[in-house]
């Protein structure tokens, strides 16, 4: 495949980014070197999660993101419809952070926070999904030292 090399990032509201032939053929690949997608989120506005001011992405496979000391290796913020989020590695929330996902597949993601510091890192760190809303999504074969989700609705 010919991936779009990550990161995809925008601060513009009301943007629709759509894959040409759907998630099976349209890839955003972090190549293990950084975050794949970072979209605007409305933390202090109407909603902490998806709101009318956020960007929407449809029909992408978002893969191979890596964030060694942060959240959302795959995606951070925004709304995702009909996407596959896979093979992302992150420290806190490996796959998804503060996003709204609808009809998505979240699989093969890994949270590498193993609390190996002198003081253990408390929950919610070490999760696959963090502070996100999922609707009609399939979540499977993810690995986390603590839990798969934290505050998702």
PDB file of N, CA and C in Angstrom, residues 6-45:
ATOM      1  N   UNK A   6       2.201   9.892   8.583  1.00  0.00           N
ATOM      2  CA  UNK A   6       1.724  10.695   9.696  1.00  0.00           C
ATOM      3  C   UNK A   6       2.781  11.726  10.080  1.00  0.00           C
ATOM      4  N   UNK A   7       2.464  12.761  10.793  1.00  0.00           N
ATOM      5  CA  UNK A   7       1.174  12.970  11.429  1.00  0.00           C
ATOM      6  C   UNK A   7       0.218  13.800  10.574  1.00  0.00           C
ATOM      7  N   UNK A   8      -1.049  13.530  10.753  1.00  0.00           N
ATOM      8  CA  UNK A   8      -2.103  14.366  10.195  1.00  0.00           C
ATOM      9  C   UNK A   8      -2.587  15.223  11.355  1.00  0.00           C
ATOM     10  N   UNK A   9      -2.551  16.515  11.201  1.00  0.00           N
ATOM     11  CA  UNK A   9      -2.906  17.420  12.285  1.00  0.00           C
ATOM     12  C   UNK A   9      -3.610  18.636  11.729  1.00  0.00           C
ATOM     13  N   UNK A  10      -4.622  19.105  12.455  1.00  0.00           N
ATOM     14  CA  UNK A  10      -5.299  20.330  12.055  1.00  0.00           C
ATOM     15  C   UNK A  10      -5.871  21.029  13.271  1.00  0.00           C
ATOM     16  N   UNK A  11      -5.915  22.324  13.206  1.00  0.00           N
ATOM     17  CA  UNK A  11      -6.584  23.112  14.228  1.00  0.00           C
ATOM     18  C   UNK A  11      -7.810  23.791  13.642  1.00  0.00           C
ATOM     19  N   UNK A  12      -8.135  23.476  12.404  1.00  0.00           N
ATOM     20  CA  UNK A  12      -9.292  24.074  11.735  1.00  0.00           C
ATOM     21  C   UNK A  12     -10.573  23.357  12.143  1.00  0.00           C
ATOM     22  N   UNK A  13     -11.616  24.089  12.496  1.00  0.00           N
ATOM     23  CA  UNK A  13     -12.897  23.457  12.822  1.00  0.00           C
ATOM     24  C   UNK A  13     -13.682  23.119  11.553  1.00  0.00           C
ATOM     25  N   UNK A  14     -14.652  22.240  11.704  1.00  0.00           N
ATOM     26  CA  UNK A  14     -15.596  21.912  10.627  1.00  0.00           C
ATOM     27  C   UNK A  14     -14.915  21.375   9.374  1.00  0.00           C
ATOM     28  N   UNK A  15     -13.985  20.460   9.544  1.00  0.00           N
ATOM     29  CA  UNK A  15     -13.294  19.863   8.408  1.00  0.00           C
ATOM     30  C   UNK A  15     -13.660  18.382   8.343  1.00  0.00           C
ATOM     31  N   UNK A  16     -13.962  17.898   7.139  1.00  0.00           N
ATOM     32  CA  UNK A  16     -14.191  16.485   6.903  1.00  0.00           C
ATOM     33  C   UNK A  16     -13.026  15.962   6.076  1.00  0.00           C
ATOM     34  N   UNK A  17     -12.347  14.962   6.597  1.00  0.00           N
ATOM     35  CA  UNK A  17     -11.240  14.323   5.891  1.00  0.00           C
ATOM     36  C   UNK A  17     -11.685  12.898   5.607  1.00  0.00           C
ATOM     37  N   UNK A  18     -11.795  12.545   4.324  1.00  0.00           N
ATOM     38  CA  UNK A  18     -12.376  11.266   3.951  1.00  0.00           C
ATOM     39  C   UNK A  18     -11.413  10.455   3.095  1.00  0.00           C
ATOM     40  N   UNK A  19     -11.272   9.177   3.458  1.00  0.00           N
ATOM     41  CA  UNK A  19     -10.451   8.266   2.673  1.00  0.00           C
ATOM     42  C   UNK A  19     -11.120   7.975   1.340  1.00  0.00           C
ATOM     43  N   UNK A  20     -10.329   7.861   0.294  1.00  0.00           N
ATOM     44  CA  UNK A  20     -10.864   7.693  -1.059  1.00  0.00           C
ATOM     45  C   UNK A  20     -11.609   6.377  -1.226  1.00  0.00           C
ATOM     46  N   UNK A  21     -11.018   5.276  -0.796  1.00  0.00           N
ATOM     47  CA  UNK A  21     -11.619   3.959  -0.998  1.00  0.00           C
ATOM     48  C   UNK A  21     -11.892   3.225   0.306  1.00  0.00           C
ATOM     49  N   UNK A  22     -12.040   3.933   1.397  1.00  0.00           N
ATOM     50  CA  UNK A  22     -12.340   3.315   2.672  1.00  0.00           C
ATOM     51  C   UNK A  22     -11.109   2.842   3.419  1.00  0.00           C
ATOM     52  N   UNK A  23     -11.359   2.349   4.645  1.00  0.00           N
ATOM     53  CA  UNK A  23     -10.270   1.974   5.545  1.00  0.00           C
ATOM     54  C   UNK A  23      -9.415   0.822   5.027  1.00  0.00           C
ATOM     55  N   UNK A  24      -9.990  -0.033   4.210  1.00  0.00           N
ATOM     56  CA  UNK A  24      -9.219  -1.171   3.692  1.00  0.00           C
ATOM     57  C   UNK A  24      -8.123  -0.742   2.723  1.00  0.00           C
ATOM     58  N   UNK A  25      -8.241   0.460   2.164  1.00  0.00           N
ATOM     59  CA  UNK A  25      -7.281   0.898   1.153  1.00  0.00           C
ATOM     60  C   UNK A  25      -6.640   2.256   1.420  1.00  0.00           C
ATOM     61  N   UNK A  26      -7.043   2.931   2.495  1.00  0.00           N
ATOM     62  CA  UNK A  26      -6.507   4.266   2.772  1.00  0.00           C
ATOM     63  C   UNK A  26      -5.853   4.263   4.150  1.00  0.00           C
ATOM     64  N   UNK A  27      -4.522   4.424   4.189  1.00  0.00           N
ATOM     65  CA  UNK A  27      -3.752   4.274   5.420  1.00  0.00           C
ATOM     66  C   UNK A  27      -3.082   5.581   5.832  1.00  0.00           C
ATOM     67  N   UNK A  28      -3.090   5.821   7.144  1.00  0.00           N
ATOM     68  CA  UNK A  28      -2.254   6.857   7.745  1.00  0.00           C
ATOM     69  C   UNK A  28      -1.301   6.093   8.651  1.00  0.00           C
ATOM     70  N   UNK A  29      -0.031   6.074   8.298  1.00  0.00           N
ATOM     71  CA  UNK A  29       0.951   5.210   8.943  1.00  0.00           C
ATOM     72  C   UNK A  29       1.987   6.044   9.685  1.00  0.00           C
ATOM     73  N   UNK A  30       2.054   5.856  10.996  1.00  0.00           N
ATOM     74  CA  UNK A  30       3.032   6.570  11.810  1.00  0.00           C
ATOM     75  C   UNK A  30       4.438   6.020  11.680  1.00  0.00           C
ATOM     76  N   UNK A  31       4.592   4.879  11.032  1.00  0.00           N
ATOM     77  CA  UNK A  31       5.891   4.252  10.787  1.00  0.00           C
ATOM     78  C   UNK A  31       6.693   4.050  12.073  1.00  0.00           C
ATOM     79  N   UNK A  32       6.001   3.966  13.220  1.00  0.00           N
ATOM     80  CA  UNK A  32       6.664   3.755  14.502  1.00  0.00           C
ATOM     81  C   UNK A  32       7.463   4.946  14.984  1.00  0.00           C
ATOM     82  N   UNK A  33       7.231   6.116  14.380  1.00  0.00           N
ATOM     83  CA  UNK A  33       8.066   7.283  14.677  1.00  0.00           C
ATOM     84  C   UNK A  33       7.325   8.421  15.370  1.00  0.00           C
ATOM     85  N   UNK A  34       6.001   8.324  15.543  1.00  0.00           N
ATOM     86  CA  UNK A  34       5.270   9.413  16.175  1.00  0.00           C
ATOM     87  C   UNK A  34       3.773   9.189  16.111  1.00  0.00           C
ATOM     88  N   UNK A  35       3.045  10.186  16.586  1.00  0.00           N
ATOM     89  CA  UNK A  35       1.588  10.134  16.604  1.00  0.00           C
ATOM     90  C   UNK A  35       1.032  10.165  15.193  1.00  0.00           C
ATOM     91  N   UNK A  36      -0.056   9.434  14.957  1.00  0.00           N
ATOM     92  CA  UNK A  36      -0.659   9.386  13.617  1.00  0.00           C
ATOM     93  C   UNK A  36      -1.556  10.579  13.336  1.00  0.00           C
ATOM     94  N   UNK A  37      -2.513  10.843  14.219  1.00  0.00           N
ATOM     95  CA  UNK A  37      -3.511  11.885  13.969  1.00  0.00           C
ATOM     96  C   UNK A  37      -3.739  12.695  15.238  1.00  0.00           C
ATOM     97  N   UNK A  38      -3.680  14.016  15.113  1.00  0.00           N
ATOM     98  CA  UNK A  38      -3.993  14.910  16.216  1.00  0.00           C
ATOM     99  C   UNK A  38      -4.969  15.942  15.704  1.00  0.00           C
ATOM    100  N   UNK A  39      -6.207  15.885  16.204  1.00  0.00           N
ATOM    101  CA  UNK A  39      -7.267  16.774  15.730  1.00  0.00           C
ATOM    102  C   UNK A  39      -7.729  17.699  16.837  1.00  0.00           C
ATOM    103  N   UNK A  40      -8.338  18.790  16.430  1.00  0.00           N
ATOM    104  CA  UNK A  40      -8.852  19.769  17.372  1.00  0.00           C
ATOM    105  C   UNK A  40      -9.854  19.122  18.300  1.00  0.00           C
ATOM    106  N   UNK A  41      -9.777  19.467  19.572  1.00  0.00           N
ATOM    107  CA  UNK A  41     -10.801  19.030  20.511  1.00  0.00           C
ATOM    108  C   UNK A  41     -11.248  20.219  21.330  1.00  0.00           C
ATOM    109  N   UNK A  42     -12.455  20.159  21.819  1.00  0.00           N
ATOM    110  CA  UNK A  42     -13.065  21.276  22.517  1.00  0.00           C
ATOM    111  C   UNK A  42     -13.084  21.005  24.010  1.00  0.00           C
ATOM    112  N   UNK A  43     -11.934  21.118  24.652  1.00  0.00           N
ATOM    113  CA  UNK A  43     -11.817  20.775  26.069  1.00  0.00           C
ATOM    114  C   UNK A  43     -12.581  21.741  26.965  1.00  0.00           C
ATOM    115  N   UNK A  44     -12.618  23.001  26.634  1.00  0.00           N
ATOM    116  CA  UNK A  44     -13.274  23.971  27.499  1.00  0.00           C
ATOM    117  C   UNK A  44     -14.533  24.557  26.888  1.00  0.00           C
ATOM    118  N   UNK A  45     -14.966  24.020  25.747  1.00  0.00           N
ATOM    119  CA  UNK A  45     -16.171  24.501  25.089  1.00  0.00           C
ATOM    120  C   UNK A  45     -17.392  23.716  25.516  1.00  0.00           C
TER     121      UNK A  45
END
